XYZ file of C-alpha atoms in Angstrom:
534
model
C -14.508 -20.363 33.930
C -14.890 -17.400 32.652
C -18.172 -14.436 33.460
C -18.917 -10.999 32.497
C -21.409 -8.726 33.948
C -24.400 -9.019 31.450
C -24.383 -5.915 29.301
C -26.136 -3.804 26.297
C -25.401 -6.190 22.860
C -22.114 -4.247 21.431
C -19.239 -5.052 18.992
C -16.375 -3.543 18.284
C -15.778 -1.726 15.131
C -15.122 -3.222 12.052
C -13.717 -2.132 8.531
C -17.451 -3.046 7.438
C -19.021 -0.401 9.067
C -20.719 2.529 6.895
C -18.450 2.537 3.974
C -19.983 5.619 2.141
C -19.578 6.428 -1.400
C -16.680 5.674 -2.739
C -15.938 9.031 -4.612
C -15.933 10.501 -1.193
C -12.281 8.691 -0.133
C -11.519 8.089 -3.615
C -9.451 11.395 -3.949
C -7.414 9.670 -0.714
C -7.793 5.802 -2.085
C -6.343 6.509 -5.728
C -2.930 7.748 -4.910
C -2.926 5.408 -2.119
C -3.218 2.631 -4.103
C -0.697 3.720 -6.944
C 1.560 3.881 -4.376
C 1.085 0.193 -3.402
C 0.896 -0.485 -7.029
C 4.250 0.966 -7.311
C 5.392 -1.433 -4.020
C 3.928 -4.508 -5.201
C 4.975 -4.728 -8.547
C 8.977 -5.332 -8.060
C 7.964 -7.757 -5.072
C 5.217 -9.993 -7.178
C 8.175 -10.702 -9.588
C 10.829 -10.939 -6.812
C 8.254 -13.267 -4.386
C 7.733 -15.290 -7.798
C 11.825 -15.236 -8.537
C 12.547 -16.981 -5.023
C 9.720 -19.022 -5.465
C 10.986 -20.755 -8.638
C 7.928 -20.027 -10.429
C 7.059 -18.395 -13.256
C 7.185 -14.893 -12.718
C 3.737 -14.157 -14.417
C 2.280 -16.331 -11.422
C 3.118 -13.558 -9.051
C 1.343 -10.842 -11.435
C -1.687 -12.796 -11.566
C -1.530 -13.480 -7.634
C -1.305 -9.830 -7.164
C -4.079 -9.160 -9.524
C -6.804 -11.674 -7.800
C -5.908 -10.394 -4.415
C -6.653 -6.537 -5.362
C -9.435 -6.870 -7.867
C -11.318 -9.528 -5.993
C -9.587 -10.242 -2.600
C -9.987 -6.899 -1.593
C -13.900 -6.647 -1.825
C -14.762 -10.286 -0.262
C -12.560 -9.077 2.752
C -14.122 -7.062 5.699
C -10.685 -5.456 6.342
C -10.659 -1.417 4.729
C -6.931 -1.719 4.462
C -5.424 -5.009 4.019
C -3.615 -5.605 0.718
C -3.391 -9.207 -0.337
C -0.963 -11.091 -2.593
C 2.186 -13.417 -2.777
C 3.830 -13.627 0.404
C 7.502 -13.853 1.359
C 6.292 -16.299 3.822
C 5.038 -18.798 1.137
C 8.225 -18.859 -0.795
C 9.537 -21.544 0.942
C 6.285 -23.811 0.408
C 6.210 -23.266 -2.880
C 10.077 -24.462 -3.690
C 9.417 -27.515 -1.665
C 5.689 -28.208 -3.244
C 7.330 -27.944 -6.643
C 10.362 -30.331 -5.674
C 7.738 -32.603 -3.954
C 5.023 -32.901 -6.617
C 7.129 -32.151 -10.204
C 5.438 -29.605 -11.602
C 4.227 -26.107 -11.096
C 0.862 -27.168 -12.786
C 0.833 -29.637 -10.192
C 1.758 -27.200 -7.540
C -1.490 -24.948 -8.516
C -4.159 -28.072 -8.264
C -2.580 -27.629 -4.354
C -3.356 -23.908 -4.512
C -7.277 -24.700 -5.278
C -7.503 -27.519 -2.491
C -5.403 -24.817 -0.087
C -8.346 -22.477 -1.000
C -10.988 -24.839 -0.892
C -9.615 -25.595 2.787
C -9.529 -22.197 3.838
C -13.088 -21.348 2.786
C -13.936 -24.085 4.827
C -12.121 -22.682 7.472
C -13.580 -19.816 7.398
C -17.709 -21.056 7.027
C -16.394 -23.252 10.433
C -15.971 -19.606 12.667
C -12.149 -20.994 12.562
C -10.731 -17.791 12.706
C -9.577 -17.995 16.288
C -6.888 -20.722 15.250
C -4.399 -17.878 15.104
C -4.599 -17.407 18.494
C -3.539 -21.053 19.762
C -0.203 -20.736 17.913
C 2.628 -18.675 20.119
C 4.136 -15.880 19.178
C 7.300 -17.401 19.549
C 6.553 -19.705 17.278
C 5.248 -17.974 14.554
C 7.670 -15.150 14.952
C 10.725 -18.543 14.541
C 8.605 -19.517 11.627
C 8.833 -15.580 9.572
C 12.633 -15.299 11.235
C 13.563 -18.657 9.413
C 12.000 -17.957 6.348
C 14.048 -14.602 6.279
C 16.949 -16.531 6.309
C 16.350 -18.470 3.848
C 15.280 -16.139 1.871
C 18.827 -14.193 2.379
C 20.936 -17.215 1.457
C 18.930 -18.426 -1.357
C 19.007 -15.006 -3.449
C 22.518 -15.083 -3.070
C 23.302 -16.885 -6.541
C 20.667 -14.843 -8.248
C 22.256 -11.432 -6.916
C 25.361 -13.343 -8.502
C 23.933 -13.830 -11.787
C 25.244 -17.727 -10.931
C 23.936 -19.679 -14.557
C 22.255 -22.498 -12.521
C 19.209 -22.400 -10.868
C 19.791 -22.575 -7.068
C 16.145 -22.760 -6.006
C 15.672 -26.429 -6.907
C 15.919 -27.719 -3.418
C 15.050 -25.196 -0.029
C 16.842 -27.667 1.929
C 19.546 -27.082 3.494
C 21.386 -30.412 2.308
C 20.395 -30.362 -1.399
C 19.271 -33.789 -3.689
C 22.806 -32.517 -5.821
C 25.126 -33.460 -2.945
C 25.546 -29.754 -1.601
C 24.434 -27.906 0.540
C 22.968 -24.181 1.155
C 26.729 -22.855 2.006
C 28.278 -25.180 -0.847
C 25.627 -23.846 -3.601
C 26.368 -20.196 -2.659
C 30.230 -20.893 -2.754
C 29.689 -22.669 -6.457
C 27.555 -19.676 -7.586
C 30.457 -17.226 -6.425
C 33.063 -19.514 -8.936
C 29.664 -18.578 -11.949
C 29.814 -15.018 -11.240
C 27.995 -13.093 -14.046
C 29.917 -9.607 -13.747
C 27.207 -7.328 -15.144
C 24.348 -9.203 -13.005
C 26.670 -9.498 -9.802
C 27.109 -4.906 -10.262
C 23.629 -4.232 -10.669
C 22.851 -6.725 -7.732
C 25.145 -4.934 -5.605
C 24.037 -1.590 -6.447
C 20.742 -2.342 -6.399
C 20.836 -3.709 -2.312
C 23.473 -0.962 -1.621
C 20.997 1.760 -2.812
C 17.789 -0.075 -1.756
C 19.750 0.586 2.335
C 20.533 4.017 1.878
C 17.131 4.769 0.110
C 15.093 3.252 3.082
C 16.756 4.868 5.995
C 17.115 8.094 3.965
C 13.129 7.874 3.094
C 12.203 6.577 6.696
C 13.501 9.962 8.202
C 11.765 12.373 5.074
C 8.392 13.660 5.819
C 7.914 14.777 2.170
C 7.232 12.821 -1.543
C 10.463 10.928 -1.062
C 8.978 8.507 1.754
C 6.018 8.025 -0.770
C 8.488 6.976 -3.390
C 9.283 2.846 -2.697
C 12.840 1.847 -2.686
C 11.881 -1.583 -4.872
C 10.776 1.287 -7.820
C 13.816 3.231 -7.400
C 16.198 -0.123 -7.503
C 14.353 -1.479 -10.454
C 14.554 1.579 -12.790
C 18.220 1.427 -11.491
C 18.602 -1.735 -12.807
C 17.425 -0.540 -16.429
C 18.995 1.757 -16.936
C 22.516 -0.085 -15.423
C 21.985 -2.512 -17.729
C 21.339 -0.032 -20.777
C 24.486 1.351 -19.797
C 26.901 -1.297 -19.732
C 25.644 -2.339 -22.938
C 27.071 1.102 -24.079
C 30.009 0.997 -22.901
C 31.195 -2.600 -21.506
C 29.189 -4.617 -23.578
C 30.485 -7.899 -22.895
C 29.101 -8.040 -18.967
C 26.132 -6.706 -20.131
C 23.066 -8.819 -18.442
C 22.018 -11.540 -20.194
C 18.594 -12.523 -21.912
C 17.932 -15.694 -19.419
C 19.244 -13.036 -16.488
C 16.537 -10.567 -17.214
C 13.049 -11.022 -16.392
C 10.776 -12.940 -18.938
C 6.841 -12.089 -19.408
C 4.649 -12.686 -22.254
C 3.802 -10.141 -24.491
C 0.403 -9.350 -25.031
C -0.846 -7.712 -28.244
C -4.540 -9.525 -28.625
C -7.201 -11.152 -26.647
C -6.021 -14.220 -27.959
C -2.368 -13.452 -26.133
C -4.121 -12.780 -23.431
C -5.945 -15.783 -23.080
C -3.347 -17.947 -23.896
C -0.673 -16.581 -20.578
C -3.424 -18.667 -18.174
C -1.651 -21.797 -16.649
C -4.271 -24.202 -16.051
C -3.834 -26.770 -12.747
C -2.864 -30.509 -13.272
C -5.628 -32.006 -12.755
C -4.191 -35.626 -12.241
C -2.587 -34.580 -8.986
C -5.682 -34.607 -6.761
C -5.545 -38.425 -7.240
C -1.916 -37.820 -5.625
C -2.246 -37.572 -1.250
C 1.196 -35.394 -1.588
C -0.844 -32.971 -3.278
C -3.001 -32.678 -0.617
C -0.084 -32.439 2.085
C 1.115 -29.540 0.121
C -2.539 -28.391 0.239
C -2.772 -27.788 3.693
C 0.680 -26.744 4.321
C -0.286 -23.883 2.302
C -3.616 -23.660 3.862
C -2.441 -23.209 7.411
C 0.701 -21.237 6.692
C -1.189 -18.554 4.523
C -3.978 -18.664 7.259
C -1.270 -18.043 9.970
C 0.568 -15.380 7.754
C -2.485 -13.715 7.254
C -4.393 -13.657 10.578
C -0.897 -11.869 11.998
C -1.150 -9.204 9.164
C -4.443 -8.272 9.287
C -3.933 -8.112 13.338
C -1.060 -5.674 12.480
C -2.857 -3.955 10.485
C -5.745 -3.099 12.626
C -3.273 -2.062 15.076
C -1.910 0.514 12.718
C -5.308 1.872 11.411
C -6.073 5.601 12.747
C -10.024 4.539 12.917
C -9.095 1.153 14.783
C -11.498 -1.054 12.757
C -11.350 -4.334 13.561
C -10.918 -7.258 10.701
C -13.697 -9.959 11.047
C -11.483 -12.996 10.629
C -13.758 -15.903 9.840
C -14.359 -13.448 7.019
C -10.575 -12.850 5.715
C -10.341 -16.416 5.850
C -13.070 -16.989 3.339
C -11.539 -13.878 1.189
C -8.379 -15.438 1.292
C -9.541 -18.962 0.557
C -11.567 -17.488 -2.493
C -8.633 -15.620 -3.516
C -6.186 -18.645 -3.712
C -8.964 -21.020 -5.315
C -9.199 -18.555 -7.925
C -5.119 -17.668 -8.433
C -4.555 -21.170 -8.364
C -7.294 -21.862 -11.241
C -5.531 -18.634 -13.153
C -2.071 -20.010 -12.672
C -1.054 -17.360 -10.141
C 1.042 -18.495 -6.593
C -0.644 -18.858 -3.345
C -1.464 -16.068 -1.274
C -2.080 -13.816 2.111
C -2.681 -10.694 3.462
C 0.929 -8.919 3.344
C 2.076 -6.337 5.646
C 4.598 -4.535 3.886
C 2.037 -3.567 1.322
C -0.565 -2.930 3.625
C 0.976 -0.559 5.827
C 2.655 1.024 2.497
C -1.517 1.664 1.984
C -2.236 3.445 5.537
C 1.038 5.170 5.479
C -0.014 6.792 1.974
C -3.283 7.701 3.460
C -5.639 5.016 2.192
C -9.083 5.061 3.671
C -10.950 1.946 2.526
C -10.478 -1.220 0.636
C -11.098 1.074 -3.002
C -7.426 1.533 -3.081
C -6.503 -2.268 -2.960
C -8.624 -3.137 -5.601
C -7.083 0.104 -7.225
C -3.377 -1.315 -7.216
C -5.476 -4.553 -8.613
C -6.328 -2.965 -11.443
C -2.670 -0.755 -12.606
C -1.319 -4.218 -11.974
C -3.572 -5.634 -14.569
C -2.652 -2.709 -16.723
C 1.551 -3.271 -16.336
C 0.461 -6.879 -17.354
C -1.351 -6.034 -20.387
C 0.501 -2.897 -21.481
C 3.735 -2.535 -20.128
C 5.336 -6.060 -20.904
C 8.096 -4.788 -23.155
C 9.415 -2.717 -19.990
C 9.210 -4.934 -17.472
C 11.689 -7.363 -19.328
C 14.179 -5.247 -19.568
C 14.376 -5.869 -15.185
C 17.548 -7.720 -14.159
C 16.605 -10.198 -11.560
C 19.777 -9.430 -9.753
C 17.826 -6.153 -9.077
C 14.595 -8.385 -7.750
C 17.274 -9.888 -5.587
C 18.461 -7.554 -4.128
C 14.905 -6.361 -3.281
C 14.237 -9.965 -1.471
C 17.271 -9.835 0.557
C 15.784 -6.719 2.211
C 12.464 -8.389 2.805
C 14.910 -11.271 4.517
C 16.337 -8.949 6.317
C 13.439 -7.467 7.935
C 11.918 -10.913 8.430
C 14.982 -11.682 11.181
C 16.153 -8.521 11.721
C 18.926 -8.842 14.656
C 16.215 -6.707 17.408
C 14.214 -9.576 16.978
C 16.088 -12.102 18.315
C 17.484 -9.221 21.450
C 13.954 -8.997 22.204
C 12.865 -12.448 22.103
C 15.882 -13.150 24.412
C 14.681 -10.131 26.941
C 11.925 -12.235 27.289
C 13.150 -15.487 28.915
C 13.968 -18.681 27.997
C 10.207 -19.774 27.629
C 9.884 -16.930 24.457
C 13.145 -17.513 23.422
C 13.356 -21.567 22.992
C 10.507 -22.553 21.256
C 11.575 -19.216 18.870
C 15.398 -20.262 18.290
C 14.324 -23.793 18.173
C 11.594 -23.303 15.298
C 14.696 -21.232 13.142
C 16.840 -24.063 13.552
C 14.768 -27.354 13.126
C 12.903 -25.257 9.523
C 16.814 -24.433 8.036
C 18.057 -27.898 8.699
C 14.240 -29.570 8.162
C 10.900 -28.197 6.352
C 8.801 -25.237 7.373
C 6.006 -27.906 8.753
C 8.586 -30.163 10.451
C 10.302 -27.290 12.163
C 6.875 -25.472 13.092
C 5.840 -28.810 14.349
C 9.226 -29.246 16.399
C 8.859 -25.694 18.093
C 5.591 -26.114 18.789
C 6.555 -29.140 20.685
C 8.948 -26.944 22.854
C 6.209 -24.044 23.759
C 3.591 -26.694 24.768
C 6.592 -27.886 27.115
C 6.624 -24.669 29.053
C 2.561 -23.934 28.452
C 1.868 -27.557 30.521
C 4.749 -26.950 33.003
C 2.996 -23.289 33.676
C -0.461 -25.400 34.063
C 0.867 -28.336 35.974
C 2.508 -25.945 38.648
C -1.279 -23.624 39.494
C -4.424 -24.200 37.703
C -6.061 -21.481 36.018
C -9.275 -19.717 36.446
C -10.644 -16.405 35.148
C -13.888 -14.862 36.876
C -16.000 -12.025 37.475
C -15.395 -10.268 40.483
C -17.338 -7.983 42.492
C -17.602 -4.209 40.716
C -16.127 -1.271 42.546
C -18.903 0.841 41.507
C -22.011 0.612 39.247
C -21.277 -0.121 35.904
C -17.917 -1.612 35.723
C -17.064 -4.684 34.699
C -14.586 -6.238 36.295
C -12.385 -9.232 35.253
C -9.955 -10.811 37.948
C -6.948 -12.684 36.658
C -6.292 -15.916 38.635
C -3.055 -16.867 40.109
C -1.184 -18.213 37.006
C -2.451 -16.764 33.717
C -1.090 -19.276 30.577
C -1.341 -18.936 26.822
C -4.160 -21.643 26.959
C -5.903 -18.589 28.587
C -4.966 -16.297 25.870
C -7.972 -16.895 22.836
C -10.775 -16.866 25.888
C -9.449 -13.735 27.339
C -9.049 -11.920 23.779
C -12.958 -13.435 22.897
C -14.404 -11.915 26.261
C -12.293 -8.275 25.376
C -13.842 -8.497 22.333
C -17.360 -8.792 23.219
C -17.035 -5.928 25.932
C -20.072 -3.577 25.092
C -19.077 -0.293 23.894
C -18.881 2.856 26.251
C -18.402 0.775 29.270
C -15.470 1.261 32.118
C -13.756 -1.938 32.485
C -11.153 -3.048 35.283
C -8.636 -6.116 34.544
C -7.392 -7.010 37.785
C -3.673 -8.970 38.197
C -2.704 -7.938 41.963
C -3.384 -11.629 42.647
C -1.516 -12.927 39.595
C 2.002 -14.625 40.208
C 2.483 -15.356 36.814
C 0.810 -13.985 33.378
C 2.308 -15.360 30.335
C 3.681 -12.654 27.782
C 1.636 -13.637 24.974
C -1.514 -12.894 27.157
C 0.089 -9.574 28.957
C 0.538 -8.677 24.580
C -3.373 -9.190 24.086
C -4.102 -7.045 27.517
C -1.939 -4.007 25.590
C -3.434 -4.632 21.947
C -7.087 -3.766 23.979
C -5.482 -1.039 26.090
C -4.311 0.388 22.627
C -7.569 0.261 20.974
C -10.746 0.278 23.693
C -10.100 4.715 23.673
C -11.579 3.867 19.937
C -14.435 1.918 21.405
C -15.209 4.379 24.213
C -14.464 2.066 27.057
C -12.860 3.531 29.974
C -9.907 0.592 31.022
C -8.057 0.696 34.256
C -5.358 -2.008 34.819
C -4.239 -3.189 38.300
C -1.196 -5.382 38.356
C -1.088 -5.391 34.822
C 2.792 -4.589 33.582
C 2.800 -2.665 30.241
C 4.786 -4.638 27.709
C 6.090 -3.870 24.329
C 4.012 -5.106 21.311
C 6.754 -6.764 18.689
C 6.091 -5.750 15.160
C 5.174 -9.403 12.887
């Protein structure tokens, strides 16, 4: 049971809180959000490339989630759009149900599910998932993501994406299908590819350390005008490796209304009679609920205001926002990190500058066709194999390992049983093993949380029970959260044995961000830990 000494009615802040005019952050918010126009473009086409969709469906993704996404949200700076972590879905969904037109009737119900998620105050359903879990989840899909761009970086003829399996409907497998594509090499493709990733690493760690325009200036721009002009080149003077038509990227171009109406992929109808269709459905629905309750958490973290995201609310904006891609013929979507903290790093200051990078993407689509066709997708390749990368970047595993074996299990566990299974089956399977140690933790102490007597007038107190669990962890963050404003607060763990990591994480995320609510926090037996980035 859980009690808090009754209290003035307070909340903390959220990015819905006195927005202003918008011409008074829009000299801030415009050149914030070319900058994650500038971001987002190479990765819509790249997320759409590795999803085996068409690449327009990326475009149009990106477009919902900044013109209309952005303004149903209560987050100031979230950016939504395809996701990294959906690729995976999406080249199962489209093995599983035939057809992308299919694949988009699964979109709407995805949405559909999520607004319903959100009207049912289910925004808390992040918080029963462990990290571990969720972090095996992003870690697999990285992987996957690194060894299925391998034949496109290639410039392999055949189309490796038609089974994410590891042990493919063809006979092969993922380590047989890259070998096959390295005996398909297309030379031209296979030399921008590898220029394109070897300048992408140099760009970013050069960029990281610059304080000046060049960290402003994303490596995915730099790599894809690279590509160009590459490919311009060898047609000069090597013409016969020069990229081919089917290796380049392929958009409609639009020169009336009528064009324009007619690049609109309408859903299959016929498939909600189908009950795989609805599988796929809420696959997508959880995963791009999951994917975006961590980013918008991250990003609220990284805000200098510390406004907090209202998540019942992002998970209607993000249902809305996949009902309506899904209508348009656009892939699912989330709330993505890389382009949101591309946003606060280039000084945005409210949600004006996502719908901003919503609108120049419109603009590319409508007016700058002709260019963007001339991008090799062994350039867009090499651009996903860095978002891989960072997905299961070697520190993560070290530091899941620092943690124990009851962080690091359930997280190696979840990599494993996705590569050699499904995303849901291997989610499903790691989730198995962190329940294992969250009912061993329970069986050994029970658990209690309550108010203790205050050291001085008021102070609210909470006292930590003997063996703190991640079944603790959403009723701890709710009570934090509903702390009144301007209040001094002791959490007290001198009688704790044991405090599970995930709930020692939540203890630092409101140590980090109570100075912006005024609260005065003392913590006694409370080690500090490192928050992990998502």
């Amino acid at each position: 049971m859980l009690k808090v000494a009754p209290a003035s009615e307070a909340s903390p802040p959220t990015g819905l809180s006195a927005p202003g005019p918008f011409w008074k952050t829009l000299g801030k918010d415009a050149p914030a959000g070319l900058v994650v126009f500038l971001v987002a473009l190479p990765l819509c086409l790249g997320i759409s490339l590795a999803s085996g969709a068409p690449l327009l469906s990326g475009i149009i993704a990106g477009i919902v989630g900044g013109v209309l996404v952005s303004w149903v949200s209560g987050s100031a700076l979230s950016v939504s759009g395809p996701a990294a972590g959906l690729t995976a879905i999406m080249v199962s969904a489209l093995q599983t149900l035939g057809s992308f037109e299919a694949v988009l009737a699964a979109t709407v119900i995805a949405g559909a599910v999520q607004i319903g998620l959100g009207l049912a105050k289910a925004g808390i359903i992040g918080l029963y998932f462990p990290s571990s879990v969720i972090r095996g989840m992003l870690a697999a899909i990285g992987l996957i993501l690194i060894l299925k761009q391998i034949p496109h970086l290639l410039g392999a003829d055949t189309d490796y994406f038609e089974d994410i399996s590891f042990l493919e409907f063809n006979g092969q497998n993922t380590f047989t299908a890259i070998a096959s594509a390295a005996q398909a090499i297309s030379w031209g493709s296979a030399l921008v590819g590898l220029l394109s990733l070897s300048l992408l690493l140099v760009w970013e760690r050069t960029a990281g350390k610059s304080r000046g325009f060049l960290r402003l200036v994303p490596g995915a721009l730099v790599v894809v005008v690279l590509g160009i002009g590459l490919n311009h080149l060898l047609g000069s003077v090597v013409p016969t490796i020069r990229i081919r038509p089917e290796h380049l990227v392929q958009l409609p171009d639009i020169n009336s209304w009528q064009d324009f109406l007619t690049i609109f992929t309408l859903p299959d109808w016929s498939a909600f009679a189908r009950p795989a269709t609805y599988t796929v459905a809420l696959t997508i629905a959880i995963v791009a609920s999951l994917e975006t309750l961590l980013s918008v958490e991250a990003v609220d973290k990284l805000d200098p205001q510390k406004r907090v995201t209202p998540t019942n609310r992002e998970l209607l904006a993000q249902g809305v926002g996949n009902l309506c891609s899904g209508l348009l013929g656009g892939l699912p979507m989330t709330a993505v990190i890389v382009r949101s903290s591309a946003n606060i790093n280039a000084g945005a200051q409210s949600r004006l500058s996502a719908f901003i990078h919503g609108l120049l993407l419109l603009a590319s689509l409508l007016f700058l066709a002709p260019l963007l066709n001339e991008i090799p997708l062994s350039a867009l390749a090499a651009v996903l194999l860095v978002v891989g990368y960072k997905l299961t970047k070697p520190a993560l595993y070290r530091n899941q390992w620092r943690l124990g074996w009851q962080q690091f299990l359930p997280f190696i566990v979840t990599i494993i049983a996705i590569l050699f299974t499904d995303l849901l089956k291997g989610v499903t399977i790691g989730l198995v093993i962190g329940i294992f140690y969250i009912l061993k933790a329970n069986y050994e102490s029970a658990f209690y949380l309550h108010e203790a007597a205050t050291d001085q007038p008021d102070t609210i107190r909470l006292q930590l029970s003997e063996q703190v669990s991640f079944l603790n962890k959403a009723s701890i963050i709710k009570v934090l959260n509903e702390l009144p404003a301007n209040s001094r607060v002791v959490i007290d763990g001198t009688g704790s044995a044991f405090i599970d990591y995930d709930v020692l994480e939540a203890i630092e995320n409101f140590r980090l961000s109570a100075p912006g609510r005024g609260i005065t926090l003392e913590l006694r037996g409370i080690p500090q830990v490192e928050v992990l980035g998502h």
